Coordinates of C-alpha atoms and ligand atoms in Angstrom, one line a residue:
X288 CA 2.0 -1.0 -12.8
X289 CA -1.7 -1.5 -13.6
X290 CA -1.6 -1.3 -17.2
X291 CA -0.1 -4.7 -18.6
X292 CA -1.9 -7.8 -17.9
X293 CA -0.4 -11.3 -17.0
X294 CA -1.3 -14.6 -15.3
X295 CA -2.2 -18.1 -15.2
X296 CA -4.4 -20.3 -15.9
X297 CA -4.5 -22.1 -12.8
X298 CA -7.8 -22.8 -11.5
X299 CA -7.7 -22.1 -7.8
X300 CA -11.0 -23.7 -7.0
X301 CA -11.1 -27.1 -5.1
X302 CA -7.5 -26.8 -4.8
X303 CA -6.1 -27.2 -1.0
X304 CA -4.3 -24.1 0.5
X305 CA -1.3 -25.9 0.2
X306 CA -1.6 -26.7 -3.7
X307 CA -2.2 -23.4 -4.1
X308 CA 0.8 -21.8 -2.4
X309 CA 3.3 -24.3 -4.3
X310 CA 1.9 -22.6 -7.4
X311 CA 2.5 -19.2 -6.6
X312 CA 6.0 -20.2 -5.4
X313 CA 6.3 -21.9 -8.5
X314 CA 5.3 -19.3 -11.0
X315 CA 7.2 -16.4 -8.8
X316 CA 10.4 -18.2 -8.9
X317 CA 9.5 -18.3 -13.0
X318 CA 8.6 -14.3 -12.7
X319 CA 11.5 -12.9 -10.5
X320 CA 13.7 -12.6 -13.3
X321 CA 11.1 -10.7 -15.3
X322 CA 10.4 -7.9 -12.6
X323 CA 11.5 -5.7 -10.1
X324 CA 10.4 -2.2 -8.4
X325 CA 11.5 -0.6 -11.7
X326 CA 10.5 -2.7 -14.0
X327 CA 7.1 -4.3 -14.1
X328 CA 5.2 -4.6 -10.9
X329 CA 2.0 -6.8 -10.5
X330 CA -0.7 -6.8 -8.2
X331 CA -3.3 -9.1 -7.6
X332 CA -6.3 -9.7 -10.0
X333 CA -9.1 -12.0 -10.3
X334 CA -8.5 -14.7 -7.6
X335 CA -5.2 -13.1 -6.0
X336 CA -6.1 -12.3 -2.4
X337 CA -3.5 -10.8 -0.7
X338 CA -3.0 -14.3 0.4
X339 CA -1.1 -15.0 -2.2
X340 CA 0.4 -12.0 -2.7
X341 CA 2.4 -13.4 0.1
X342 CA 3.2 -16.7 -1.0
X343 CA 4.7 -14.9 -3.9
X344 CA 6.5 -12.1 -2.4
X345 CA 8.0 -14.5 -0.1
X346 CA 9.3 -16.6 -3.0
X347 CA 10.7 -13.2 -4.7
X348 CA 12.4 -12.4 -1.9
X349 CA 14.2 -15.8 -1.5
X350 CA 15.3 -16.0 -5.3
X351 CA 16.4 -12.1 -5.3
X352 CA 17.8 -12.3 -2.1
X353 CA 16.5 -8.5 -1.5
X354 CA 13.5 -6.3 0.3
X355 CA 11.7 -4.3 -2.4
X356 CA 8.4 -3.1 -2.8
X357 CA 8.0 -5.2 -6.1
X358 CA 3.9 -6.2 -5.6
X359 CA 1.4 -4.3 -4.3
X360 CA -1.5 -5.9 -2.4
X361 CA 0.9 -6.4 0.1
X362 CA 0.0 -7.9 4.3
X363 CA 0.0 -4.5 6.1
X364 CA 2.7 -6.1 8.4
X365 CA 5.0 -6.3 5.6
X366 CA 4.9 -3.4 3.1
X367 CA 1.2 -3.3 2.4
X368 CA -0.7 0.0 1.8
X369 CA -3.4 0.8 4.3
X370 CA -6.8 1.2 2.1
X371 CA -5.5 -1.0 -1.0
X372 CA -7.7 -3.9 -0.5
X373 CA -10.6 -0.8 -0.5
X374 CA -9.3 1.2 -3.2
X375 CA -11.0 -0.2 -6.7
X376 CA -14.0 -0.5 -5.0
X377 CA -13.9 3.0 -2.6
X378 CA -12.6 4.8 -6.1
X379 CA -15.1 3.4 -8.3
X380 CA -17.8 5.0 -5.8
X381 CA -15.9 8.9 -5.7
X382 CA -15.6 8.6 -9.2
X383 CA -19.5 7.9 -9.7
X384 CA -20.2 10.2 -7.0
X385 CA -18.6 13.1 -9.0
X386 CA -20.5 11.9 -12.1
X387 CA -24.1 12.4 -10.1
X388 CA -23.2 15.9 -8.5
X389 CA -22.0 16.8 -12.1
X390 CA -25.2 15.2 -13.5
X391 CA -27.2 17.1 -11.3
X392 CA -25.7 20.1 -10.9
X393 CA -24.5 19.5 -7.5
X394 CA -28.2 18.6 -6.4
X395 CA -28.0 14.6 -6.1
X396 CA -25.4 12.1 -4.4
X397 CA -25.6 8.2 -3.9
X398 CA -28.3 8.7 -1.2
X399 CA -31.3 7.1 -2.1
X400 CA -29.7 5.4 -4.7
X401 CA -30.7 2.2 -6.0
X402 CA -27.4 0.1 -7.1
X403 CA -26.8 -2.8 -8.9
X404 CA -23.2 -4.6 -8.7
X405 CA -22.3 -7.4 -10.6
X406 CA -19.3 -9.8 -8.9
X407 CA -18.5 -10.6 -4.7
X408 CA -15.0 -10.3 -4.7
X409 CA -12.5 -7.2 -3.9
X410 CA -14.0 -5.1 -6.0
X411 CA -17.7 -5.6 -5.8
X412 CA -17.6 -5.9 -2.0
X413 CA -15.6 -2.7 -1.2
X414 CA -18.2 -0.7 -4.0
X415 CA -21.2 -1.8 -2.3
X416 CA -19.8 -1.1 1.7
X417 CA -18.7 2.5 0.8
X418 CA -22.1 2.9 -1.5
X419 CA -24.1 2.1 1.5
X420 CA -22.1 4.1 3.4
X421 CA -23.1 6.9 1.4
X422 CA -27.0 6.3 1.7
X423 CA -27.3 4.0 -1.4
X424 CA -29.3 0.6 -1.1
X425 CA -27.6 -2.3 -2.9
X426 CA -30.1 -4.3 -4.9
X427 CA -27.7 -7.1 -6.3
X428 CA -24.1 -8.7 -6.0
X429 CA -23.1 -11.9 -8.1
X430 CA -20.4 -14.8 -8.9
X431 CA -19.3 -17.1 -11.3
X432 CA -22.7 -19.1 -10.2
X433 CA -25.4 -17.0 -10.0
X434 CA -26.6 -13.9 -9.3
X435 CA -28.3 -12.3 -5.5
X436 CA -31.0 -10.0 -6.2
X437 CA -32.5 -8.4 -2.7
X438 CA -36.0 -8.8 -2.1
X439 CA -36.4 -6.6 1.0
X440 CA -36.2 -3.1 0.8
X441 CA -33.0 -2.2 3.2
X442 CA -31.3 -4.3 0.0
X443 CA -27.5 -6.3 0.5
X444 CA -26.8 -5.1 3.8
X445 CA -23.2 -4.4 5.7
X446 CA -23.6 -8.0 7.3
X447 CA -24.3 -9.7 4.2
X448 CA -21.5 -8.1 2.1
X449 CA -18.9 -9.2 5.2
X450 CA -20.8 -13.1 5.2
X451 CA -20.1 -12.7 1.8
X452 CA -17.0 -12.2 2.0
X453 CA -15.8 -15.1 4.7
X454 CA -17.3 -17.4 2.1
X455 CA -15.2 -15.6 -0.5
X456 CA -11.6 -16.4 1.5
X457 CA -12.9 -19.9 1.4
X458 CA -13.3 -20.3 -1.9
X459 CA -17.4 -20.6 -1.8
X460 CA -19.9 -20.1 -3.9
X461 CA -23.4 -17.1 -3.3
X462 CA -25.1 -20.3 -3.6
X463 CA -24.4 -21.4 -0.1
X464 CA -26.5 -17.7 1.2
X465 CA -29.7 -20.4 0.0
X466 CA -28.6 -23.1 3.5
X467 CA -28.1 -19.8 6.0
X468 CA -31.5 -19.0 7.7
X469 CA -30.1 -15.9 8.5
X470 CA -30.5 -14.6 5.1
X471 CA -32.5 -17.0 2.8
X472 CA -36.0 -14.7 2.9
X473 CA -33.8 -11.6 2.3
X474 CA -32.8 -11.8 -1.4
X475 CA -33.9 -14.4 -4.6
X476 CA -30.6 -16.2 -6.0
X477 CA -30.6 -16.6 -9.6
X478 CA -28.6 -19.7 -10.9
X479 CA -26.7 -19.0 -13.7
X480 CA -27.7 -15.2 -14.0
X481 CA -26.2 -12.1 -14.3
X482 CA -27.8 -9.7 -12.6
X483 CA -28.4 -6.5 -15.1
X484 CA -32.1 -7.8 -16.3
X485 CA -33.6 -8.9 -12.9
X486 CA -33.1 -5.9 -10.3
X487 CA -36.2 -3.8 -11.1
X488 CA -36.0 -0.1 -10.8
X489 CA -32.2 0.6 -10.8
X490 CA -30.2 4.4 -11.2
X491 CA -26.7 2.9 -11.0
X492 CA -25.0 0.4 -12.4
X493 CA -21.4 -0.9 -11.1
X494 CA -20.0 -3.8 -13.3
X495 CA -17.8 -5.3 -11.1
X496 CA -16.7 -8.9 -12.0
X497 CA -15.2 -9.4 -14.9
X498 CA -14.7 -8.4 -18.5
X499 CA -17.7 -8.8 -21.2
X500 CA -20.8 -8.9 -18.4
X501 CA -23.4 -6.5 -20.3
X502 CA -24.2 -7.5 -23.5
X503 CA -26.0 -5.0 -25.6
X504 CA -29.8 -6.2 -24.8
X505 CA -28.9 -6.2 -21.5
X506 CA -27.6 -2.5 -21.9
X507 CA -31.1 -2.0 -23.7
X508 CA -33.1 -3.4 -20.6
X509 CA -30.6 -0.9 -17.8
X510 CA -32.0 2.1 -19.9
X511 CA -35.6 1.2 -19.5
X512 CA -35.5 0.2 -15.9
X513 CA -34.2 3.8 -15.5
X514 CA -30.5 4.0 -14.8
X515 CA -28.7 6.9 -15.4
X516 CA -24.9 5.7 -14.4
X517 CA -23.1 2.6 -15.7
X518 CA -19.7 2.8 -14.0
X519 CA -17.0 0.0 -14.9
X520 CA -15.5 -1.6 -11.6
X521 CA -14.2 -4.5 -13.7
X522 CA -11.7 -4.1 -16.5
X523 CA -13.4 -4.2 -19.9
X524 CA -16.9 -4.7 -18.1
X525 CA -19.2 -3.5 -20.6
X526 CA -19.3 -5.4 -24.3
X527 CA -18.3 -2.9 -26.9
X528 CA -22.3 -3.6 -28.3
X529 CA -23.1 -2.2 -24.5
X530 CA -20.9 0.8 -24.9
X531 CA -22.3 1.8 -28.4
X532 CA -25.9 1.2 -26.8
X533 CA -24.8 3.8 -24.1
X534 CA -23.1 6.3 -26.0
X535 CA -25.8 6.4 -28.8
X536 CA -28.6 6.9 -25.8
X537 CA -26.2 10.0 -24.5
X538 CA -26.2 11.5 -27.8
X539 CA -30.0 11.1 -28.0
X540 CA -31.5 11.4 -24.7
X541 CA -29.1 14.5 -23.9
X542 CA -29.5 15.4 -20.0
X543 CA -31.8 12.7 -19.5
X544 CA -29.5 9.9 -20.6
X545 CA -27.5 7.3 -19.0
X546 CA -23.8 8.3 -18.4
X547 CA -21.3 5.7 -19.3
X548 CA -17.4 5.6 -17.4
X549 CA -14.8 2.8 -18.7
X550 CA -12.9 1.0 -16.5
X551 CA -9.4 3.2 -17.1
X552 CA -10.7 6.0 -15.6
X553 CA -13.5 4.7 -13.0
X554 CA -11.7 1.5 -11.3
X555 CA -8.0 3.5 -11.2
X556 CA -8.4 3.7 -7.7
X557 CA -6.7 0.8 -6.8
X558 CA -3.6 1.1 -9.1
X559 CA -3.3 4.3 -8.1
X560 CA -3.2 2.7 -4.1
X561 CA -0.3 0.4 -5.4
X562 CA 0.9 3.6 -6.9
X563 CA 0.9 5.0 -3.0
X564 CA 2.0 1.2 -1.7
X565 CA 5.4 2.2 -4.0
X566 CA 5.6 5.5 -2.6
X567 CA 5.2 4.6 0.9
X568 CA 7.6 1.4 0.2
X569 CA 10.4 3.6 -1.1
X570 CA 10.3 6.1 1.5
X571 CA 10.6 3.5 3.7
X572 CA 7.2 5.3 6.1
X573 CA 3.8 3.9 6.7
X574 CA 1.1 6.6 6.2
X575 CA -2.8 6.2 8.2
X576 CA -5.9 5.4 6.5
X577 CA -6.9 8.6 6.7
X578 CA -4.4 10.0 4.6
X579 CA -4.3 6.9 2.2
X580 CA -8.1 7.9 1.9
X581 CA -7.9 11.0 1.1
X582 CA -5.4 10.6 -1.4
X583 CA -7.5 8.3 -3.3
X584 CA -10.6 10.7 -3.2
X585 CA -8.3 13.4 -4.5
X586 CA -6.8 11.2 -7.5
X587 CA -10.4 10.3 -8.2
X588 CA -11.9 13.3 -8.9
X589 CA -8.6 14.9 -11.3
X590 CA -9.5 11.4 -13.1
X591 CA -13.0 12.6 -13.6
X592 CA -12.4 16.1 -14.1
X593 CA -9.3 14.9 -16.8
X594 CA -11.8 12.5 -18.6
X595 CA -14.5 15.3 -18.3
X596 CA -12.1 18.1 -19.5
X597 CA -10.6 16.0 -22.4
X598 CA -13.4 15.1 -23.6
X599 CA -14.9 19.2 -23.8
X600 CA -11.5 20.0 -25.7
X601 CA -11.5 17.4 -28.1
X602 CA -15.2 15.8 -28.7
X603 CA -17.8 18.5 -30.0
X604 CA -21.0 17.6 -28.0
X605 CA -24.6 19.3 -28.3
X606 CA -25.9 21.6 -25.8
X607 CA -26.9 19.8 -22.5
X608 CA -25.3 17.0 -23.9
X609 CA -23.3 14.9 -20.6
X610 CA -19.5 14.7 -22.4
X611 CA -18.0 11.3 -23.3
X612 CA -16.3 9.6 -20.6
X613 CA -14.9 6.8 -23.1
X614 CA -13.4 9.6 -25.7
X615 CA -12.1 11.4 -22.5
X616 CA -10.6 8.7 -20.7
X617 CA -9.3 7.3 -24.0
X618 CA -7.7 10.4 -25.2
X619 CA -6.7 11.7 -21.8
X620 CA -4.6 8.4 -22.0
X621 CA -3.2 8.5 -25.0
X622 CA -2.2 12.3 -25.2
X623 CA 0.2 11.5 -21.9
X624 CA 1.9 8.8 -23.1
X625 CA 2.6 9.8 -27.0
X626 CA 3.9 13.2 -25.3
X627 CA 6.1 11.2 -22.9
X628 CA 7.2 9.2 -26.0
X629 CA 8.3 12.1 -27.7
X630 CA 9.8 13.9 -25.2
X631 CA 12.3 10.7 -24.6
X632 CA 12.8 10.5 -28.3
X633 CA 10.3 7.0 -29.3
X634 CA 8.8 8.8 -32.4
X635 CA 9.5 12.1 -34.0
Ligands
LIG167 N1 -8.8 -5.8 -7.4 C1 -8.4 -4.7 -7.9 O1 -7.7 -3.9 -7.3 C2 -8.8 -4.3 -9.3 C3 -9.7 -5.2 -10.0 N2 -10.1 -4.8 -11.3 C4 -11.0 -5.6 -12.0 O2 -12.2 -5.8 -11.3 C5 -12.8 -7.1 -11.6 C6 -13.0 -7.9 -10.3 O3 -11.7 -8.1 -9.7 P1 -11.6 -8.5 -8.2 O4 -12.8 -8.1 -7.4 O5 -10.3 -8.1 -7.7 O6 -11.6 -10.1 -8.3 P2 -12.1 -11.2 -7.3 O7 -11.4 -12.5 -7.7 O8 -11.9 -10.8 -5.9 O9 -13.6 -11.3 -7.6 C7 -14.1 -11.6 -8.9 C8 -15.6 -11.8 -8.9 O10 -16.0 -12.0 -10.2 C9 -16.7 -13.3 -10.3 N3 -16.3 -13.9 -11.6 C10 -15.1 -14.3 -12.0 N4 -15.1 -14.8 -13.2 C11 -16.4 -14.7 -13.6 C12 -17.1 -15.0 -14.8 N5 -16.5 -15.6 -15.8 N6 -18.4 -14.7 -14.9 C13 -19.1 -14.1 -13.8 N7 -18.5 -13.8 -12.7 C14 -17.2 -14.1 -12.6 C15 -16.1 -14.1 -9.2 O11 -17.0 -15.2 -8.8 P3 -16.5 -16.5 -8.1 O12 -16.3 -16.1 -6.7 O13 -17.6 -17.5 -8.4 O14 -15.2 -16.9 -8.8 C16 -16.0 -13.0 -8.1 O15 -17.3 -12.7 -7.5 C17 -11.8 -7.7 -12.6 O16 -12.2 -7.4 -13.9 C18 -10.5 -7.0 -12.3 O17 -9.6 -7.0 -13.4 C19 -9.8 -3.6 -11.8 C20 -8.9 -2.7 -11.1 C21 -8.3 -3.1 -9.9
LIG168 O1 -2.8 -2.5 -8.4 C1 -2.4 -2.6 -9.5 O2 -1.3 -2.3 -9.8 C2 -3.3 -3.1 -10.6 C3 -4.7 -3.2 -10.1 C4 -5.6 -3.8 -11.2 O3 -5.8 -5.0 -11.2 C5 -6.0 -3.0 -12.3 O4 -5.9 -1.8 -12.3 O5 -6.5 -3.6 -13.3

């Protein structure tokens, strides 16, 4: 689950919905062979929409012949999860929440926040609902086009982030927000931008589209337009230039720096949702969003507090100095799986 990577380089845009589910029941008669409940289990990714979670599950089911709980991102009338499709994005947010009350010393929270967010898809959108929820105001969201920077001061409201994401199912680009009168004289759309160097004043940063979005000088410009968090909502988000420019400026700036999470730790939220989809799929039960929720918010901070602790055991670090997130996530990582190796007889 989560941790190995696979897919295809079909490019679901201006494809009909029809060219796109032969695909998927193309490549998963390819994959069935390949996976099963205990063996390898994919979920969706980067333009897999439960949609087509379907379309594939239904084509494993056909060639296996059997009911298992072998995806995750499943419909919720078939095996799916409660709170999955919020899970990356809802985790990202409690993990960043526990970094500000840390930061703080239990003082601050995402209220009166400004947040940027890179991305409009699962991730992004879910990040920025529960953020607002939380009293932060959104001041960007992007795509593969362009980037949305909010020009009024409530930022990318509720309304926006769900117009957003109708255009999303139907494979549209932020570029169409520039026809709706609704919204036009809301927000300035960037073509061909990311957003990290245009939102202004900004105290957190949630990468949240795909890998390699800050480069180092745009690491440089976060910093001096004053944000203190950088959390990774997409895998491998932040360049390994960006990282360095982080961790050099939390050395430095000690207390007053900005506070860098990887993607391992801060987006596990959804993985560890399929990792509940399992459970709930094997023991054959359906628990509430409530208790899905909760869950998460509890696996969320024992990820923080695992990075945090790890990285106090193992990383000296300078008085006041915020401990490394990276080294801790990293090495939290590795210790669990070299022990597990060892236990089961892998190395000696
Ligand atoms: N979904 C999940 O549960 C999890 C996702 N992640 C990671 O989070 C990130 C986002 O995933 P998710 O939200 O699910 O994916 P989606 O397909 O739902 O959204 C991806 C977003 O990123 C944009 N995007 C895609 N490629 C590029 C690019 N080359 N440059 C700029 N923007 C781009 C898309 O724009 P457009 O609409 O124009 O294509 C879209 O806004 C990925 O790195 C993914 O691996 C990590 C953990 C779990
Ligand atoms: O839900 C999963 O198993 C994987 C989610 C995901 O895409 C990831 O963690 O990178």
């Amino acid at each position: 689950m989560g941790g190995g990577k696979g897919g295809a380089d079909f490019d679901p845009k201006g494809k009909s919905d029809n060219e796109i589910r032969k695909f998927s029941v193309a490549f998963m008669r390819g994959l069935a062979k390949h996976i099963g409940a205990d063996t390898d289990v994919p979920a969706g990714d980067i333009g897999v929409s439960p949609r087509e979670i379907g379309w594939m599950f239904g084509a494993y089911r056909a060639e296996q012949n059997k009911w298992e709980g072998v995806l995750t991102g499943k419909g919720g009338n078939w095996g799916g999860s409660l709170i999955r499709p919020e899970a990356t994005g809802f985790g990202l947010v409690y993990y960043v929440q526990h970094m500000i009350q840390y930061a703080s010393g239990g003082k601050e929270s995402f209220k009166g926040k400004r947040v940027a967010i890179s991305g409009s898809g699962n991730v992004a959108q879910y990040a920025a609902l529960k953020a607002i929820e939380l009293g932060a105001t959104i001041i960007s969201l992007s795509d593969s086009k362009g980037a949305l920077i909010a020009t009024d001061e409530k930022g990318i409201t509720p309304d926006l982030v769900n117009y957003i994401a109708d255009l999303k199912v139907k494979r549209k680009q932020l570029t169409e927000l520039a026809h709706s009168s609704e919204y036009k004289d809301k927000f300035k759309y960037i073509d061909g931008a990311r957003p990290w160097v245009h939102c202004g004043k900004v105290d957190v940063v949630l990468p949240s589209a795909t890998q390699n979005e800050v480069s180092g000088e745009e690491a440089e410009k976060l910093i001096e337009a004053g944000a203190k968090f950088i959390a990774e909502g997409s895998n491998m988000g932040c360049t390994q230039d960006a990282i360095s420019v982080f961790e050099k400026h939390r050395k430095e700036k000690k207390g007053e720096a900005i506070w860098y999470a990887p993607g391992k730790a801060a987006n596990a939220g959804g993985v560890a949702v399929s990792g509940l989809e399992m459970a709930q799929n094997s023991a054959r039960l359906k628990w509430t969003s409530e208790e899905v929720d909760e869950k998460l918010k509890g696996i969320m901070a024992n990820c923080f507090e695992n990075c945090l602790a790890t990285a106090k055991e193992y990383v000296p670090s300078a008085e006041g100095e915020f401990p490394s997130l990276v080294a801790g996530g990293n090495i939290a990582g590795f210790s669990k799986v070299a022990a597990a190796m060892k236990d089961q007889g892998d190395w000696w």
